[in-house]
Amino acid sequence: MKRAWLLVCLALLLSGCSRSEPSAVVGCSALDAGSPIDPILLAFLSRARSAHHAADALEGGGDLTGAAGPLERLIAGPVPRAHGAELAPEVHEVLADTLARLADLHSRQGAFDRALDDIRTGLAHAREPNYFRGHLLETEGLVEERHAKALESSDPAAADAIRRRAIGLLEQAMDVQSAVIERSKVNAGTPTPGASSP
Amino acid sequence: MTEIREGNSDPDPKQPDLDEERRLEALLRNAFAPREIDPTRHERLLQAALEDPFAPASPDELVESERLRQALAGQADHDDARLARALSAAFSPRLERSLREPELAQRAPARRTGRVLVVRFASTAAALAIAAAVLLRLGNQLQQGAPAPDLSTLALAQSRTTATLFQPASAGAPSERIDRIASARSRELRDNRYALWGVR
């Protein structure tokens, strides 16, 4: 009886030891996506939040030059870099959005060249066809619309050319945002791993 | 080698029965691939753990603490004292204390020593074989048949685009957008911390 028991155990042990092929390495997109959210990124976001709220307060009082100040300091200030080189996607997007706001503020003060520089820099931070790129194109169109109005009396031909450019930019913005809306319908119900709810 | 004789009148050494085997398998399975805790039970555990730590001791606690004190002084026995000694020995073993001599030789009759050793050896080997077989089988099953662990629940929230937070029609003002980005990432940083602390 005991010998049979031992044989059963031995058989079990040998079956457990049966060799199996190593499984293929499974890629982990969640881990490969980027760096984990860390306090340094949050420090930048906190700084950005403060800058935008300070700008709100100044803009609400009619001080457009003052409102641009905190936003310009945010752009010129330190930014966190993942692995010492790349900017995090959130940083790119906050900078792009801030530059769009700066372009708006500068164009409302008649500084159209400066506003277009802001847009150009912002577009370099928003290369993907997402909401932020669409918003920058929309803002560029609005900047050019203001620019055209400003030139209407002094240089009607230039104003007309700029107005046509504005229309082109606004249509580009509409195309980008249409794609954003369409993508959101497709992606509805398939949440990104680790994605937060708004 | 000494042969084990059948039909011996001596009591059989204790063999693990089926229930015990199942219990062992369940324990190994839980240790290897723990399942999510029931939310109600989790809530109860949290409530128990978050009781006021500065509340005055209850009469039961006073009695238990006195029993533990006596056990630690070597005057009584207490489960927690044994645990404390085991933890203490693991953290800082006291090598100057000699181990107790084994008492097997005094108990076993001289005539049967060889047989008893063989039987004990056989039963220990059997138990070890069962445990190893269960462990290896379980490992193979989990590698081959079981679904891969949900890495998204193990991974920390990653830095990524925030564009998914916004729709053109409802993006709001710039400061509202940065509010949403900051609060979403702030919540995720908190989640990451909980995950690193092992409480997510």
GROMACS .gro file of C-alpha atoms in nm:
model
  398
    1MET     CA    1   0.000   0.000   0.000
    2LYS     CA    2   0.271   0.243   0.102
    3ARG     CA    3   0.479   0.147  -0.199
    4ALA     CA    4   0.183   0.221  -0.427
    5TRP     CA    5   0.136   0.556  -0.257
    6LEU     CA    6   0.499   0.639  -0.315
    7LEU     CA    7   0.473   0.542  -0.680
    8VAL     CA    8   0.170   0.769  -0.723
    9CYS     CA    9   0.360   1.055  -0.565
   10LEU     CA   10   0.660   0.990  -0.786
   11ALA     CA   11   0.440   0.987  -1.095
   12LEU     CA   12   0.280   1.315  -0.988
   13LEU     CA   13   0.620   1.469  -0.931
   14LEU     CA   14   0.748   1.356  -1.270
   15SER     CA   15   0.435   1.483  -1.443
   16GLY     CA   16   0.482   1.817  -1.273
   17CYS     CA   17   0.840   1.826  -1.395
   18SER     CA   18   0.733   1.776  -1.758
   19ARG     CA   19   0.912   2.022  -1.976
   20SER     CA   20   0.710   2.291  -2.145
   21GLU     CA   21   0.812   2.549  -2.401
   22PRO     CA   22   0.870   2.891  -2.256
   23SER     CA   23   0.580   3.121  -2.336
   24ALA     CA   24   0.636   3.408  -2.573
   25VAL     CA   25   0.712   3.733  -2.402
   26VAL     CA   26   0.393   3.936  -2.381
   27GLY     CA   27   0.438   4.301  -2.456
   28CYS     CA   28   0.307   4.536  -2.194
   29SER     CA   29   0.178   4.845  -2.363
   30ALA     CA   30   0.073   4.995  -2.031
   31LEU     CA   31   0.431   4.979  -1.907
   32ASP     CA   32   0.584   5.087  -2.236
   33ALA     CA   33   0.353   5.387  -2.279
   34GLY     CA   34   0.570   5.632  -2.086
   35SER     CA   35   0.691   5.727  -1.743
   36PRO     CA   36   0.463   5.688  -1.444
   37ILE     CA   37   0.287   6.004  -1.330
   38ASP     CA   38   0.521   6.160  -1.077
   39PRO     CA   39   0.530   6.464  -0.845
   40ILE     CA   40   0.758   6.655  -1.085
   41LEU     CA   41   0.494   6.643  -1.357
   42LEU     CA   42   0.235   6.750  -1.100
   43ALA     CA   43   0.459   7.041  -0.998
   44PHE     CA   44   0.461   7.160  -1.360
   45LEU     CA   45   0.085   7.120  -1.389
   46SER     CA   46   0.038   7.309  -1.064
   47ARG     CA   47   0.257   7.590  -1.194
   48ALA     CA   48   0.060   7.597  -1.518
   49ARG     CA   49  -0.268   7.603  -1.331
   50SER     CA   50  -0.152   7.894  -1.118
   51ALA     CA   51  -0.032   8.084  -1.426
   52HIS     CA   52  -0.364   8.042  -1.606
   53HIS     CA   53  -0.571   8.145  -1.304
   54ALA     CA   54  -0.349   8.448  -1.246
   55ALA     CA   55  -0.396   8.534  -1.614
   56ASP     CA   56  -0.775   8.495  -1.569
   57ALA     CA   57  -0.774   8.745  -1.284
   58LEU     CA   58  -0.568   9.000  -1.478
   59GLU     CA   59  -0.761   8.949  -1.804
   60GLY     CA   60  -1.089   8.987  -1.616
   61GLY     CA   61  -0.969   9.331  -1.504
   62GLY     CA   62  -0.887   9.427  -1.864
   63ASP     CA   63  -0.510   9.402  -1.822
   64LEU     CA   64  -0.414   9.202  -2.131
   65THR     CA   65  -0.042   9.276  -2.103
   66GLY     CA   66  -0.044   9.171  -1.738
   67ALA     CA   67  -0.241   8.857  -1.822
   68ALA     CA   68   0.025   8.748  -2.071
   69GLY     CA   69   0.299   8.783  -1.805
   70PRO     CA   70   0.239   8.462  -1.600
   71LEU     CA   71   0.184   8.263  -1.919
   72GLU     CA   72   0.510   8.385  -2.071
   73ARG     CA   73   0.692   8.295  -1.749
   74LEU     CA   74   0.537   7.949  -1.763
   75ILE     CA   75   0.664   7.901  -2.119
   76ALA     CA   76   1.012   8.029  -2.034
   77GLY     CA   77   1.033   7.842  -1.704
   78PRO     CA   78   1.157   7.493  -1.616
   79VAL     CA   79   0.982   7.194  -1.768
   80PRO     CA   80   1.006   6.832  -1.651
   81ARG     CA   81   1.174   6.588  -1.887
   82ALA     CA   82   1.116   6.214  -1.885
   83HIS     CA   83   1.445   6.019  -1.873
   84GLY     CA   84   1.624   6.352  -1.891
   85ALA     CA   85   1.531   6.426  -2.254
   86GLU     CA   86   1.173   6.397  -2.378
   87LEU     CA   87   0.894   6.619  -2.259
   88ALA     CA   88   0.593   6.432  -2.125
   89PRO     CA   89   0.283   6.446  -2.350
   90GLU     CA   90   0.101   6.647  -2.084
   91VAL     CA   91   0.380   6.908  -2.085
   92HIS     CA   92   0.368   6.940  -2.464
   93GLU     CA   93  -0.008   6.982  -2.454
   94VAL     CA   94  -0.015   7.235  -2.170
   95LEU     CA   95   0.256   7.439  -2.345
   96ALA     CA   96   0.062   7.421  -2.674
   97ASP     CA   97  -0.258   7.536  -2.503
   98THR     CA   98  -0.075   7.813  -2.318
   99LEU     CA   99   0.083   7.935  -2.643
  100ALA     CA  100  -0.262   7.942  -2.805
  101ARG     CA  101  -0.385   8.161  -2.523
  102LEU     CA  102  -0.080   8.386  -2.553
  103ALA     CA  103  -0.141   8.420  -2.927
  104ASP     CA  104  -0.496   8.529  -2.853
  105LEU     CA  105  -0.382   8.784  -2.593
  106HIS     CA  106  -0.105   8.920  -2.817
  107SER     CA  107  -0.332   8.950  -3.121
  108ARG     CA  108  -0.594   9.134  -2.917
  109GLN     CA  109  -0.321   9.390  -2.843
  110GLY     CA  110  -0.233   9.421  -3.212
  111ALA     CA  111   0.091   9.218  -3.185
  112PHE     CA  112   0.006   8.992  -3.478
  113ASP     CA  113   0.359   8.879  -3.565
  114ARG     CA  114   0.419   8.782  -3.208
  115ALA     CA  115   0.088   8.597  -3.201
  116LEU     CA  116   0.182   8.402  -3.512
  117ASP     CA  117   0.519   8.315  -3.353
  118ASP     CA  118   0.327   8.180  -3.052
  119ILE     CA  119   0.116   7.967  -3.284
  120ARG     CA  120   0.420   7.835  -3.468
  121THR     CA  121   0.586   7.735  -3.142
  122GLY     CA  122   0.261   7.585  -3.017
  123LEU     CA  123   0.215   7.373  -3.329
  124ALA     CA  124   0.561   7.226  -3.271
  125HIS     CA  125   0.427   7.101  -2.935
  126ALA     CA  126   0.107   6.959  -3.092
  127ARG     CA  127   0.205   6.754  -3.395
  128GLU     CA  128  -0.071   6.497  -3.357
  129PRO     CA  129  -0.413   6.581  -3.505
  130ASN     CA  130  -0.577   6.616  -3.164
  131TYR     CA  131  -0.787   6.878  -2.984
  132PHE     CA  132  -0.483   7.095  -2.902
  133ARG     CA  133  -0.362   7.113  -3.262
  134GLY     CA  134  -0.713   7.192  -3.378
  135HIS     CA  135  -0.739   7.467  -3.115
  136LEU     CA  136  -0.409   7.619  -3.227
  137LEU     CA  137  -0.526   7.625  -3.592
  138GLU     CA  138  -0.855   7.780  -3.482
  139THR     CA  139  -0.667   8.045  -3.284
  140GLU     CA  140  -0.435   8.114  -3.576
  141GLY     CA  141  -0.744   8.166  -3.794
  142LEU     CA  142  -0.888   8.409  -3.539
  143VAL     CA  143  -0.555   8.593  -3.517
  144GLU     CA  144  -0.550   8.633  -3.894
  145GLU     CA  145  -0.915   8.743  -3.892
  146ARG     CA  146  -0.827   9.021  -3.645
  147HIS     CA  147  -0.519   9.102  -3.849
  148ALA     CA  148  -0.730   9.138  -4.164
  149LYS     CA  149  -0.974   9.368  -3.985
  150ALA     CA  150  -0.686   9.580  -3.862
  151LEU     CA  151  -0.559   9.622  -4.220
  152GLU     CA  152  -0.897   9.681  -4.387
  153SER     CA  153  -0.870  10.057  -4.408
  154SER     CA  154  -0.495  10.094  -4.460
  155ASP     CA  155  -0.425   9.800  -4.695
  156PRO     CA  156  -0.741   9.637  -4.833
  157ALA     CA  157  -0.553   9.400  -5.066
  158ALA     CA  158  -0.336   9.261  -4.784
  159ALA     CA  159  -0.644   9.239  -4.562
  160ASP     CA  160  -0.822   9.034  -4.826
  161ALA     CA  161  -0.530   8.793  -4.861
  162ILE     CA  162  -0.504   8.752  -4.486
  163ARG     CA  163  -0.879   8.697  -4.459
  164ARG     CA  164  -0.858   8.417  -4.715
  165ARG     CA  165  -0.573   8.263  -4.518
  166ALA     CA  166  -0.785   8.291  -4.203
  167ILE     CA  167  -1.069   8.103  -4.370
  168GLY     CA  168  -0.829   7.828  -4.479
  169LEU     CA  169  -0.693   7.793  -4.126
  170LEU     CA  170  -1.040   7.783  -3.973
  171GLU     CA  171  -1.139   7.510  -4.218
  172GLN     CA  172  -0.826   7.313  -4.125
  173ALA     CA  173  -0.923   7.352  -3.760
  174MET     CA  174  -1.272   7.223  -3.838
  175ASP     CA  175  -1.126   6.917  -4.014
  176VAL     CA  176  -0.898   6.834  -3.722
  177GLN     CA  177  -1.177   6.871  -3.467
  178SER     CA  178  -1.418   6.668  -3.682
  179ALA     CA  179  -1.163   6.386  -3.677
  180VAL     CA  180  -1.131   6.424  -3.299
  181ILE     CA  181  -1.507   6.385  -3.260
  182GLU     CA  182  -1.522   6.087  -3.498
  183ARG     CA  183  -1.235   5.914  -3.317
  184SER     CA  184  -1.405   5.964  -2.983
  185LYS     CA  185  -1.715   5.786  -3.117
  186VAL     CA  186  -1.503   5.492  -3.237
  187ASN     CA  187  -1.309   5.474  -2.913
  188ALA     CA  188  -1.618   5.497  -2.694
  189GLY     CA  189  -1.639   5.183  -2.484
  190THR     CA  190  -1.274   5.085  -2.531
  191PRO     CA  191  -1.097   5.262  -2.246
  192THR     CA  192  -0.723   5.310  -2.267
  193PRO     CA  193  -0.533   5.114  -1.997
  194GLY     CA  194  -0.478   5.340  -1.702
  195ALA     CA  195  -0.680   5.619  -1.862
  196SER     CA  196  -0.849   5.849  -1.621
  197SER     CA  197  -1.204   5.957  -1.641
  198PRO     CA  198  -1.243   6.330  -1.685
  199MET     CA  199   1.778  -0.127   0.265
  200THR     CA  200   1.508  -0.214   0.511
  201GLU     CA  201   1.183  -0.313   0.352
  202ILE     CA  202   0.847  -0.185   0.473
  203ARG     CA  203   0.635  -0.479   0.579
  204GLU     CA  204   0.266  -0.489   0.502
  205GLY     CA  205   0.007  -0.568   0.768
  206ASN     CA  206   0.210  -0.436   1.055
  207SER     CA  207   0.018  -0.372   1.376
  208ASP     CA  208   0.187  -0.033   1.436
  209PRO     CA  209  -0.028   0.272   1.360
  210ASP     CA  210   0.036   0.418   1.014
  211PRO     CA  211   0.223   0.747   1.005
  212LYS     CA  212  -0.014   1.032   0.930
  213GLN     CA  213  -0.076   1.064   0.557
  214PRO     CA  214  -0.228   1.383   0.414
  215ASP     CA  215  -0.594   1.314   0.337
  216LEU     CA  216  -0.789   1.454   0.040
  217ASP     CA  217  -0.933   1.750   0.231
  218GLU     CA  218  -0.592   1.846   0.359
  219GLU     CA  219  -0.452   1.813   0.010
  220ARG     CA  220  -0.726   2.040  -0.129
  221ARG     CA  221  -0.666   2.294   0.147
  222LEU     CA  222  -0.294   2.293   0.069
  223GLU     CA  223  -0.364   2.335  -0.300
  224ALA     CA  224  -0.599   2.628  -0.230
  225LEU     CA  225  -0.337   2.792  -0.008
  226LEU     CA  226  -0.067   2.752  -0.271
  227ARG     CA  227  -0.301   2.882  -0.540
  228ASN     CA  228  -0.396   3.187  -0.331
  229ALA     CA  229  -0.032   3.259  -0.251
  230PHE     CA  230   0.070   3.225  -0.615
  231ALA     CA  231  -0.221   3.415  -0.773
  232PRO     CA  232  -0.425   3.599  -0.510
  233ARG     CA  233  -0.777   3.698  -0.610
  234GLU     CA  234  -0.936   4.033  -0.546
  235ILE     CA  235  -1.075   4.069  -0.199
  236ASP     CA  236  -1.451   4.095  -0.156
  237PRO     CA  237  -1.540   4.470  -0.131
  238THR     CA  238  -1.759   4.419   0.177
  239ARG     CA  239  -1.485   4.228   0.354
  240HIS     CA  240  -1.232   4.488   0.246
  241GLU     CA  241  -1.450   4.760   0.396
  242ARG     CA  242  -1.474   4.567   0.723
  243LEU     CA  243  -1.097   4.522   0.732
  244LEU     CA  244  -1.046   4.892   0.671
  245GLN     CA  245  -1.289   4.982   0.947
  246ALA     CA  246  -1.117   4.744   1.183
  247ALA     CA  247  -0.775   4.880   1.093
  248LEU     CA  248  -0.882   5.243   1.117
  249GLU     CA  249  -1.028   5.224   1.465
  250ASP     CA  250  -0.919   5.508   1.688
  251PRO     CA  251  -0.561   5.410   1.783
  252PHE     CA  252  -0.563   5.650   2.078
  253ALA     CA  253  -0.883   5.517   2.236
  254PRO     CA  254  -0.840   5.385   2.594
  255ALA     CA  255  -0.776   5.011   2.616
  256SER     CA  256  -1.080   4.791   2.674
  257PRO     CA  257  -1.087   4.546   2.970
  258ASP     CA  258  -1.024   4.258   2.726
  259GLU     CA  259  -0.726   4.436   2.581
  260LEU     CA  260  -0.588   4.496   2.930
  261VAL     CA  261  -0.619   4.127   3.017
  262GLU     CA  262  -0.459   4.022   2.689
  263SER     CA  263  -0.173   4.267   2.726
  264GLU     CA  264  -0.100   4.133   3.078
  265ARG     CA  265  -0.102   3.775   2.942
  266LEU     CA  266   0.135   3.879   2.665
  267ARG     CA  267   0.363   4.055   2.912
  268GLN     CA  268   0.382   3.741   3.125
  269ALA     CA  269   0.447   3.526   2.820
  270LEU     CA  270   0.727   3.754   2.706
  271ALA     CA  271   0.873   3.731   3.056
  272GLY     CA  272   0.875   3.353   3.020
  273GLN     CA  273   0.603   3.292   3.280
  274ALA     CA  274   0.322   3.180   3.047
  275ASP     CA  275   0.242   3.096   2.690
  276HIS     CA  276   0.079   3.322   2.430
  277ASP     CA  277   0.042   3.299   2.052
  278ASP     CA  278   0.157   3.655   2.004
  279ALA     CA  279   0.466   3.591   2.218
  280ARG     CA  280   0.561   3.299   1.996
  281LEU     CA  281   0.512   3.520   1.691
  282ALA     CA  282   0.719   3.798   1.850
  283ARG     CA  283   1.001   3.553   1.930
  284ALA     CA  284   0.993   3.412   1.578
  285LEU     CA  285   1.010   3.762   1.428
  286SER     CA  286   1.284   3.860   1.669
  287ALA     CA  287   1.481   3.545   1.587
  288ALA     CA  288   1.440   3.608   1.214
  289PHE     CA  289   1.550   3.969   1.245
  290SER     CA  290   1.829   3.919   1.498
  291PRO     CA  291   1.907   3.555   1.576
  292ARG     CA  292   2.075   3.484   1.909
  293LEU     CA  293   2.353   3.242   1.827
  294GLU     CA  294   2.479   3.205   2.181
  295ARG     CA  295   2.168   3.013   2.283
  296SER     CA  296   2.208   2.644   2.212
  297LEU     CA  297   1.928   2.452   2.050
  298ARG     CA  298   1.740   2.189   2.247
  299GLU     CA  299   1.854   1.834   2.203
  300PRO     CA  300   1.612   1.621   2.000
  301GLU     CA  301   1.411   1.380   2.214
  302LEU     CA  302   1.340   1.118   1.951
  303ALA     CA  303   1.592   0.871   2.084
  304GLN     CA  304   1.428   0.865   2.428
  305ARG     CA  305   1.081   0.800   2.292
  306ALA     CA  306   1.144   0.542   2.025
  307PRO     CA  307   1.199   0.183   2.140
  308ALA     CA  308   1.543   0.067   2.038
  309ARG     CA  309   1.404  -0.243   1.862
  310ARG     CA  310   1.197  -0.041   1.614
  311THR     CA  311   1.424   0.256   1.545
  312GLY     CA  312   1.528   0.151   1.194
  313ARG     CA  313   1.174   0.075   1.080
  314VAL     CA  314   1.029   0.391   1.223
  315LEU     CA  315   1.296   0.597   1.050
  316VAL     CA  316   1.224   0.435   0.716
  317VAL     CA  317   0.850   0.487   0.754
  318ARG     CA  318   0.898   0.845   0.858
  319PHE     CA  319   1.135   0.901   0.572
  320ALA     CA  320   0.881   0.752   0.334
  321SER     CA  321   0.595   0.965   0.464
  322THR     CA  322   0.804   1.283   0.458
  323ALA     CA  323   0.917   1.207   0.105
  324ALA     CA  324   0.557   1.139   0.005
  325ALA     CA  325   0.438   1.469   0.152
  326LEU     CA  326   0.719   1.659  -0.016
  327ALA     CA  327   0.647   1.486  -0.347
  328ILE     CA  328   0.279   1.582  -0.323
  329ALA     CA  329   0.362   1.943  -0.240
  330ALA     CA  330   0.617   1.967  -0.522
  331ALA     CA  331   0.380   1.801  -0.769
  332VAL     CA  332   0.095   2.033  -0.676
  333LEU     CA  333   0.321   2.335  -0.703
  334LEU     CA  334   0.465   2.231  -1.038
  335ARG     CA  335   0.124   2.136  -1.176
  336LEU     CA  336  -0.021   2.462  -1.056
  337GLY     CA  337   0.265   2.656  -1.211
  338ASN     CA  338   0.222   2.480  -1.544
  339GLN     CA  339  -0.154   2.533  -1.540
  340LEU     CA  340  -0.119   2.901  -1.463
  341GLN     CA  341   0.143   2.943  -1.736
  342GLN     CA  342  -0.046   2.748  -2.001
  343GLY     CA  343  -0.418   2.764  -1.940
  344ALA     CA  344  -0.488   3.059  -1.718
  345PRO     CA  345  -0.533   3.402  -1.873
  346ALA     CA  346  -0.239   3.640  -1.846
  347PRO     CA  347  -0.254   3.870  -1.544
  348ASP     CA  348  -0.419   4.204  -1.609
  349LEU     CA  349  -0.108   4.415  -1.639
  350SER     CA  350  -0.306   4.734  -1.651
  351THR     CA  351  -0.411   4.674  -1.291
  352LEU     CA  352  -0.053   4.609  -1.186
  353ALA     CA  353   0.105   4.893  -1.381
  354LEU     CA  354   0.124   5.249  -1.259
  355ALA     CA  355  -0.070   5.519  -1.440
  356GLN     CA  356   0.156   5.650  -1.715
  357SER     CA  357   0.221   5.995  -1.849
  358ARG     CA  358   0.023   6.024  -2.174
  359THR     CA  359  -0.181   6.258  -2.389
  360THR     CA  360  -0.460   6.451  -2.225
  361ALA     CA  361  -0.640   6.509  -2.554
  362THR     CA  362  -0.885   6.233  -2.465
  363LEU     CA  363  -1.014   6.455  -2.183
  364PHE     CA  364  -1.141   6.715  -2.429
  365GLN     CA  365  -1.401   6.743  -2.699
  366PRO     CA  366  -1.411   7.050  -2.923
  367ALA     CA  367  -1.765   7.135  -2.812
  368SER     CA  368  -1.700   7.113  -2.441
  369ALA     CA  369  -1.334   7.199  -2.389
  370GLY     CA  370  -1.406   7.514  -2.190
  371ALA     CA  371  -1.171   7.804  -2.120
  372PRO     CA  372  -0.793   7.751  -2.101
  373SER     CA  373  -0.791   7.765  -1.721
  374GLU     CA  374  -1.074   7.510  -1.708
  375ARG     CA  375  -0.870   7.280  -1.930
  376ILE     CA  376  -0.562   7.301  -1.711
  377ASP     CA  377  -0.788   7.245  -1.408
  378ARG     CA  378  -0.907   6.919  -1.561
  379ILE     CA  379  -0.560   6.806  -1.662
  380ALA     CA  380  -0.412   6.883  -1.321
  381SER     CA  381  -0.693   6.719  -1.125
  382ALA     CA  382  -0.689   6.405  -1.344
  383ARG     CA  383  -0.314   6.361  -1.310
  384SER     CA  384  -0.323   6.447  -0.941
  385ARG     CA  385  -0.573   6.166  -0.885
  386GLU     CA  386  -0.351   5.928  -1.081
  387LEU     CA  387  -0.042   6.024  -0.884
  388ARG     CA  388  -0.236   5.940  -0.568
  389ASP     CA  389  -0.338   5.605  -0.721
  390ASN     CA  390   0.024   5.535  -0.812
  391ARG     CA  391   0.129   5.599  -0.455
  392TYR     CA  392  -0.137   5.363  -0.324
  393ALA     CA  393  -0.025   5.103  -0.577
  394LEU     CA  394   0.337   5.137  -0.466
  395TRP     CA  395   0.226   5.101  -0.105
  396GLY     CA  396   0.046   4.782  -0.207
  397VAL     CA  397  -0.300   4.902  -0.111
  398ARG     CA  398  -0.458   4.937  -0.452
   0.00000   0.00000   0.00000
